[in-house]
Amino acid sequence: QVQLLQSGAEVKKPGASVMLSCTASEYTFNTYYFHWVRQAPGQGLEWMGMISPSGGTGYAPKFRARVTMTRDTSTTTVYMELNSLTVEDTAVYYCARALGDLWGQGALVTVSS
Amino acid sequence: DIVLTQSPATLSLSPGDRATLSCRASQSVTKSFLSWFQQKPGQPPRLLIYGASSRATGTPDRFSGSESGTDFTLTISRLEPEDFAVYYCHQYGTIPFTFGGGTKVEI
């Protein structure tokens, strides 16, 4: 069964960076776009950006200055690094495949001093 | 950015009722690239509808999507107990992709 397995919860201080990973358990990894979506506590979904099969990226303007998405085809893993964290970045971060037919389990990032 | 406005924010219904959820886009959605997701507490979203009206694999046929210009509708013909959840529309035709604010369907 195809899955997206995300890295675990993180606790960070304001100003720090966080890198999350998302590993796909399938050999067709290289044919898909992957997206990162976050959800603050009790709030709705927020699209952060995407990475294409070739590694091209597209980011929401809100995050463009401080987010980087990459992928490693050898390990079928996509990464999302978010810099200059503030308390407003506290959220569950999800990776999702293509149209959103497959999602990771989510990773809670808590930013607190 | 394309703003998606969902209404109502909350829909209070009973099992067996028909649910009609609205999503209005601030501008045209490219190639009808609009999807609907269902989310339950503590779970990631689940894709129900893509391309405005195509059911995703495993989506029961009581769920249907439609489009009229910049207005999109998700209809649940007869609510089952497991359908009480939050529903989000999502446009993926223009970067930045965006989500609506959600509609909570509650008993």
PDB file of C-alpha atoms in Angstrom, chain A residues 35 37 39 43-47 50 58-61 64 94 99-101 103-106, chain B residues 1 35 37 39 42-47 50 56 88 90 92 95-101:
ATOM      1  CA  HIS A  35       2.872  19.755  -2.130  1.00  0.00           C
ATOM      2  CA  VAL A  37       0.133  22.298   3.231  1.00  0.00           C
ATOM      3  CA  GLN A  39      -2.873  23.851   9.333  1.00  0.00           C
ATOM      4  CA  GLN A  43      -7.703  26.746  11.576  1.00  0.00           C
ATOM      5  CA  GLY A  44      -8.080  25.881   7.909  1.00  0.00           C
ATOM      6  CA  LEU A  45      -5.671  24.555   5.315  1.00  0.00           C
ATOM      7  CA  GLU A  46      -2.929  26.735   3.849  1.00  0.00           C
ATOM      8  CA  TRP A  47      -1.001  25.816   0.690  1.00  0.00           C
ATOM      9  CA  MET A  50       5.044  22.447  -4.487  1.00  0.00           C
ATOM     10  CA  GLY A  58       6.472  27.050  -6.866  1.00  0.00           C
ATOM     11  CA  TYR A  59       5.858  28.794  -3.579  1.00  0.00           C
ATOM     12  CA  ALA A  60       3.079  30.861  -2.101  1.00  0.00           C
ATOM     13  CA  PRO A  61       4.244  34.491  -1.895  1.00  0.00           C
ATOM     14  CA  ARG A  64       8.710  32.490  -0.751  1.00  0.00           C
ATOM     15  CA  TYR A  94       1.355  17.929   5.681  1.00  0.00           C
ATOM     16  CA  LEU A  99      -3.935  16.258  -6.712  1.00  0.00           C
ATOM     17  CA  GLY A 100      -4.053  15.436  -3.029  1.00  0.00           C
ATOM     18  CA  ASP A 101      -5.093  11.821  -3.423  1.00  0.00           C
ATOM     19  CA  TRP A 103      -1.351  12.650   2.228  1.00  0.00           C
ATOM     20  CA  GLY A 104       1.236  12.158   4.905  1.00  0.00           C
ATOM     21  CA  GLN A 105       0.141  11.782   8.489  1.00  0.00           C
ATOM     22  CA  GLY A 106       1.226  15.315   9.348  1.00  0.00           C
TER      23      GLY A 106
ATOM     24  CA  ASP B   1      -4.332  35.272  -5.542  1.00  0.00           C
ATOM     25  CA  SER B  35     -11.246  20.004  -5.786  1.00  0.00           C
ATOM     26  CA  PHE B  37     -11.618  17.662   0.526  1.00  0.00           C
ATOM     27  CA  GLN B  39     -11.335  16.441   6.943  1.00  0.00           C
ATOM     28  CA  GLY B  42      -6.875  14.524  13.863  1.00  0.00           C
ATOM     29  CA  GLN B  43      -6.753  13.277  10.284  1.00  0.00           C
ATOM     30  CA  PRO B  44      -5.274  14.618   7.068  1.00  0.00           C
ATOM     31  CA  PRO B  45      -7.710  15.791   4.404  1.00  0.00           C
ATOM     32  CA  ARG B  46      -9.267  13.247   2.086  1.00  0.00           C
ATOM     33  CA  LEU B  47      -9.799  14.031  -1.591  1.00  0.00           C
ATOM     34  CA  TYR B  50     -11.305  16.912  -8.490  1.00  0.00           C
ATOM     35  CA  ALA B  56     -11.845  10.496  -6.615  1.00  0.00           C
ATOM     36  CA  TYR B  88     -12.641  22.470   1.987  1.00  0.00           C
ATOM     37  CA  HIS B  90      -9.186  24.026  -3.269  1.00  0.00           C
ATOM     38  CA  TYR B  92      -4.975  24.173  -8.207  1.00  0.00           C
ATOM     39  CA  ILE B  95      -0.186  29.554  -8.357  1.00  0.00           C
ATOM     40  CA  PRO B  96      -0.467  30.245  -5.522  1.00  0.00           C
ATOM     41  CA  PHE B  97      -2.922  27.428  -5.077  1.00  0.00           C
ATOM     42  CA  THR B  98      -5.490  28.293  -2.425  1.00  0.00           C
ATOM     43  CA  PHE B  99      -8.054  26.737  -0.105  1.00  0.00           C
ATOM     44  CA  GLY B 100     -11.407  27.998   1.016  1.00  0.00           C
ATOM     45  CA  GLY B 101     -12.019  28.611   4.697  1.00  0.00           C
TER      46      GLY B 101
END
